Amino acid sequence: EAQVTQNPRYLITVTGKKLTVTCSQNMNHEYMSWYRQDPGLGLRQIYYSMNVEVTDKGDVPEGYKVSRKEKRNFPLILESPSPNQTSLYFCASSLLSGLTDTQYFGPGTRLTVL
Amino acid sequence: GESVGLHLPTLSVQEGDNSIINCAYSNSASDYFIWYKQESGKGPQFIIDIRSNMDKRQGQRVTVLLNKTVKHLSLQIAATQPGDSAVYFCAESYHTGANSKLTFGKGITLSVRP
């Protein structure tokens, strides 16, 4: 089944404890992206990647890192999480640029930083 | 966990009626538009898209209308069903020089009354 998977689905952590949220797609998509979703603010892009080893900042990149060492995986790294990073996170992928192609979203990761 | 639909405007319709969900987009240079559906506890799911050289596109039970003059996008759902209850987002894509940007609206909650 074609899909985007994220792990973990739920995570409660404490301020300053490094964490990684994994994202993987099995559709051979070139474009991958991370979003956070907050009440009243909608989906905001954190980082995106047009292809392997190519990553760029989105609208809200502060406090986040990403890597794209292989096509299928695009992990989101929070080196020192803070409570304002409590949010619902979505990974998405699309065949090409993601801007004129359908983006497929993962199921989401709900992160709480205490 | 908190629903993504909290704090959003709500459209309530009777089962079997047609629904019209509206979206005002911000950039007259946007050239690609997408509607997404997000059910509780899930990631956004692609419904239908339209490019700026069109003003109407139909899918299965859904129609998207684009009015570039007033920067307005609408999603029409025929014979609304309980399974259509969800949060609906529009998204616009536009190019800024060498870069491109995809921006999501905040969403509208559709509630279907049995």
Short mmCIF file of C-alpha atoms in Angstrom, two decimals:
data_model
loop_
_atom_site.label_atom_id
_atom_site.label_comp_id
_atom_site.label_asym_id
_atom_site.label_seq_id
_atom_site.Cartn_x
_atom_site.Cartn_y
_atom_site.Cartn_z
CA GLU A 1 0.00 0.00 0.00
CA ALA A 2 1.31 3.44 -0.99
CA GLN A 3 1.72 5.47 2.15
CA VAL A 4 3.63 7.91 4.31
CA THR A 5 4.43 6.61 7.78
CA GLN A 6 5.51 8.54 10.84
CA ASN A 7 6.84 7.38 14.17
CA PRO A 8 6.07 7.81 16.92
CA ARG A 9 2.40 8.79 16.66
CA TYR A 10 2.38 10.25 20.15
CA LEU A 11 5.27 11.55 22.22
CA ILE A 12 5.50 13.32 25.55
CA THR A 13 8.93 14.62 26.44
CA VAL A 14 10.65 17.24 28.56
CA THR A 15 12.36 20.48 27.63
CA GLY A 16 15.85 20.01 26.25
CA LYS A 17 15.72 16.28 25.57
CA LYS A 18 16.66 15.66 21.96
CA LEU A 19 14.14 13.75 19.89
CA THR A 20 13.66 12.52 16.35
CA VAL A 21 10.41 11.93 14.51
CA THR A 22 10.86 9.58 11.60
CA CYS A 23 9.07 9.82 8.26
CA SER A 24 9.17 7.28 5.48
CA GLN A 25 7.40 7.00 2.12
CA ASN A 26 7.25 4.02 -0.20
CA MET A 27 6.16 5.83 -3.37
CA ASN A 28 9.60 6.83 -4.65
CA HIS A 29 8.64 10.49 -4.24
CA GLU A 30 11.30 13.13 -4.68
CA TYR A 31 9.67 15.84 -2.60
CA MET A 32 9.14 15.56 1.15
CA SER A 33 8.07 18.11 3.69
CA TRP A 34 7.32 18.64 7.37
CA TYR A 35 4.44 20.72 8.70
CA ARG A 36 3.16 21.62 12.11
CA GLN A 37 -0.51 22.19 12.76
CA ASP A 38 -1.71 24.41 15.58
CA PRO A 39 -5.26 25.54 16.44
CA GLY A 40 -6.09 28.79 14.69
CA LEU A 41 -2.88 28.76 12.65
CA GLY A 42 -3.44 25.94 10.20
CA LEU A 43 -0.63 24.00 8.57
CA ARG A 44 2.74 25.72 8.51
CA GLN A 45 5.74 24.34 6.69
CA ILE A 46 8.88 23.67 8.74
CA TYR A 47 11.33 22.25 6.20
CA TYR A 48 11.15 20.62 2.83
CA SER A 49 13.38 18.58 0.57
CA MET A 50 13.32 18.55 -3.22
CA ASN A 51 15.56 15.49 -3.41
CA VAL A 52 18.27 13.53 -1.64
CA GLU A 53 20.75 15.83 0.13
CA VAL A 54 18.68 18.91 -0.77
CA THR A 55 16.77 20.57 2.06
CA ASP A 56 15.35 24.08 2.52
CA LYS A 57 13.68 26.07 5.24
CA GLY A 58 9.95 26.55 5.23
CA ASP A 59 8.02 29.17 7.14
CA VAL A 60 8.86 28.09 10.70
CA PRO A 61 12.25 26.32 10.72
CA GLU A 62 13.60 27.64 14.03
CA GLY A 63 14.34 24.89 16.52
CA TYR A 64 14.19 22.10 13.95
CA LYS A 65 16.64 20.17 11.80
CA VAL A 66 16.09 17.70 9.00
CA SER A 67 18.17 15.40 6.86
CA ARG A 68 17.59 13.59 3.59
CA LYS A 69 20.28 10.96 3.22
CA GLU A 70 18.05 8.64 1.25
CA LYS A 71 15.00 9.18 -0.86
CA ARG A 72 12.45 7.42 1.28
CA ASN A 73 13.29 8.91 4.68
CA PHE A 74 13.05 12.46 5.99
CA PRO A 75 13.48 12.62 9.78
CA LEU A 76 12.62 15.70 11.81
CA ILE A 77 15.05 16.44 14.63
CA LEU A 78 14.45 18.64 17.65
CA GLU A 79 17.86 19.13 19.26
CA SER A 80 16.50 20.92 22.33
CA PRO A 81 12.70 20.84 22.39
CA SER A 82 10.80 23.63 24.09
CA PRO A 83 7.15 23.85 25.15
CA ASN A 84 6.29 26.09 22.16
CA GLN A 85 7.07 23.10 19.95
CA THR A 86 4.12 21.25 21.38
CA SER A 87 2.08 20.62 18.27
CA LEU A 88 0.71 18.13 15.76
CA TYR A 89 3.32 17.32 13.12
CA PHE A 90 2.73 15.99 9.63
CA CYS A 91 5.14 14.65 7.09
CA ALA A 92 4.13 14.78 3.44
CA SER A 93 5.54 13.65 0.12
CA SER A 94 4.83 14.17 -3.54
CA LEU A 95 6.24 12.89 -6.79
CA LEU A 96 7.95 16.08 -7.89
CA SER A 97 8.00 19.59 -6.50
CA GLY A 98 5.04 19.31 -4.18
CA LEU A 99 3.74 22.58 -5.46
CA THR A 100 1.88 21.40 -8.52
CA ASP A 101 1.65 17.79 -7.49
CA THR A 102 -0.58 16.10 -4.97
CA GLN A 103 0.99 15.86 -1.54
CA TYR A 104 0.33 12.72 0.47
CA PHE A 105 0.31 13.20 4.20
CA GLY A 106 1.30 10.87 7.00
CA PRO A 107 -1.02 10.17 9.95
CA GLY A 108 0.58 12.78 12.20
CA THR A 109 2.68 12.86 15.35
CA ARG A 110 1.29 14.58 18.40
CA LEU A 111 4.19 16.00 20.42
CA THR A 112 3.92 17.42 23.91
CA VAL A 113 6.96 19.15 25.43
CA LEU A 114 6.70 19.69 29.17
CA GLY B 1 -6.23 15.05 22.12
CA GLU B 2 -7.51 18.43 20.98
CA SER B 3 -9.36 18.31 17.68
CA VAL B 4 -7.81 20.21 14.80
CA GLY B 5 -11.31 21.51 14.14
CA LEU B 6 -11.50 23.43 17.38
CA HIS B 7 -11.60 27.22 16.91
CA LEU B 8 -12.48 26.88 13.24
CA PRO B 9 -15.64 28.20 11.57
CA THR B 10 -18.24 25.48 11.15
CA LEU B 11 -20.62 24.73 8.34
CA SER B 12 -23.55 22.54 9.35
CA VAL B 13 -25.57 20.81 6.63
CA GLN B 14 -28.35 18.24 6.50
CA GLU B 15 -27.46 14.82 5.17
CA GLY B 16 -28.37 14.66 1.50
CA ASP B 17 -28.08 18.40 0.92
CA ASN B 18 -25.32 19.98 -1.13
CA SER B 19 -22.47 21.69 0.71
CA ILE B 20 -20.49 24.69 -0.43
CA ILE B 21 -17.23 25.47 1.32
CA ASN B 22 -15.56 28.74 0.47
CA CYS B 23 -11.98 29.91 0.58
CA ALA B 24 -10.41 33.28 -0.11
CA TYR B 25 -6.82 33.03 -1.23
CA SER B 26 -4.23 35.71 -0.84
CA ASN B 27 -1.97 35.87 -3.86
CA SER B 28 -3.18 36.82 -7.32
CA ALA B 29 -0.07 35.10 -8.74
CA SER B 30 -1.10 31.69 -7.37
CA ASP B 31 -1.44 29.21 -10.19
CA TYR B 32 -2.44 25.96 -8.53
CA PHE B 33 -5.07 25.27 -5.89
CA ILE B 34 -5.91 22.21 -3.87
CA TRP B 35 -8.65 21.13 -1.50
CA TYR B 36 -7.82 18.77 1.35
CA LYS B 37 -10.05 16.91 3.79
CA GLN B 38 -8.86 16.12 7.28
CA GLU B 39 -10.79 13.68 9.44
CA SER B 40 -10.31 13.57 13.16
CA GLY B 41 -7.03 11.90 14.09
CA LYS B 42 -5.79 11.67 10.51
CA GLY B 43 -3.59 13.56 8.13
CA PRO B 44 -4.98 15.78 5.35
CA GLN B 45 -6.21 13.87 2.33
CA PHE B 46 -6.24 15.24 -1.23
CA ILE B 47 -9.74 15.80 -2.64
CA ILE B 48 -9.41 17.78 -5.85
CA ASP B 49 -7.17 20.37 -7.48
CA ILE B 50 -7.45 23.04 -10.14
CA ARG B 51 -4.97 25.09 -12.12
CA SER B 52 -5.36 28.79 -12.74
CA ASN B 53 -6.14 28.33 -16.43
CA MET B 54 -9.42 26.67 -15.45
CA ASP B 55 -12.46 27.96 -13.60
CA LYS B 56 -14.20 24.68 -12.85
CA ARG B 57 -13.22 21.09 -12.30
CA GLN B 58 -15.40 18.16 -11.34
CA GLY B 59 -14.63 14.99 -9.50
CA GLN B 60 -16.76 12.31 -7.96
CA ARG B 61 -19.47 14.19 -6.02
CA VAL B 62 -17.15 17.21 -5.71
CA THR B 63 -16.68 20.31 -7.83
CA VAL B 64 -14.11 23.04 -7.40
CA LEU B 65 -14.78 26.53 -8.72
CA LEU B 66 -12.12 29.17 -9.14
CA ASN B 67 -12.84 32.88 -9.48
CA LYS B 68 -9.53 34.62 -10.07
CA THR B 69 -11.12 38.06 -10.29
CA VAL B 70 -12.03 38.02 -6.61
CA LYS B 71 -9.44 35.41 -5.52
CA HIS B 72 -12.07 32.97 -4.41
CA LEU B 73 -12.12 29.19 -4.41
CA SER B 74 -15.06 27.00 -3.51
CA LEU B 75 -15.65 23.31 -2.98
CA GLN B 76 -19.08 21.92 -3.68
CA ILE B 77 -20.03 18.52 -2.31
CA ALA B 78 -23.16 16.93 -3.76
CA ALA B 79 -25.51 14.87 -1.61
CA THR B 80 -23.47 15.33 1.55
CA GLN B 81 -23.00 12.20 3.62
CA PRO B 82 -22.05 11.68 7.28
CA GLY B 83 -18.63 10.50 6.11
CA ASP B 84 -18.02 13.96 4.68
CA SER B 85 -17.83 15.42 8.19
CA ALA B 86 -14.28 16.72 8.53
CA VAL B 87 -12.12 19.82 8.37
CA TYR B 88 -11.58 21.10 4.84
CA PHE B 89 -8.51 23.14 3.79
CA CYS B 90 -7.75 25.01 0.65
CA ALA B 91 -4.14 25.52 -0.41
CA GLU B 92 -2.59 27.83 -2.99
CA SER B 93 0.71 27.53 -4.77
CA TYR B 94 2.67 30.35 -6.37
CA HIS B 95 6.15 30.99 -7.67
CA THR B 96 8.41 33.70 -6.29
CA GLY B 97 11.37 34.04 -8.60
CA ALA B 98 13.45 30.92 -8.24
CA ASN B 99 11.36 29.69 -5.34
CA SER B 100 7.86 28.39 -4.97
CA LYS B 101 5.51 28.39 -2.03
CA LEU B 102 2.51 26.37 -0.94
CA THR B 103 0.24 28.03 1.62
CA PHE B 104 -2.66 26.40 3.44
CA GLY B 105 -5.81 28.09 4.65
CA LYS B 106 -6.86 27.63 8.24
CA GLY B 107 -9.74 25.33 7.44
CA ILE B 108 -13.49 25.01 7.89
CA THR B 109 -15.26 22.29 9.82
CA LEU B 110 -18.09 20.59 7.96
CA SER B 111 -20.67 18.97 10.22
CA VAL B 112 -23.31 16.75 8.63
CA ARG B 113 -26.60 16.37 10.50
CA PRO B 114 -28.32 12.98 10.10
#
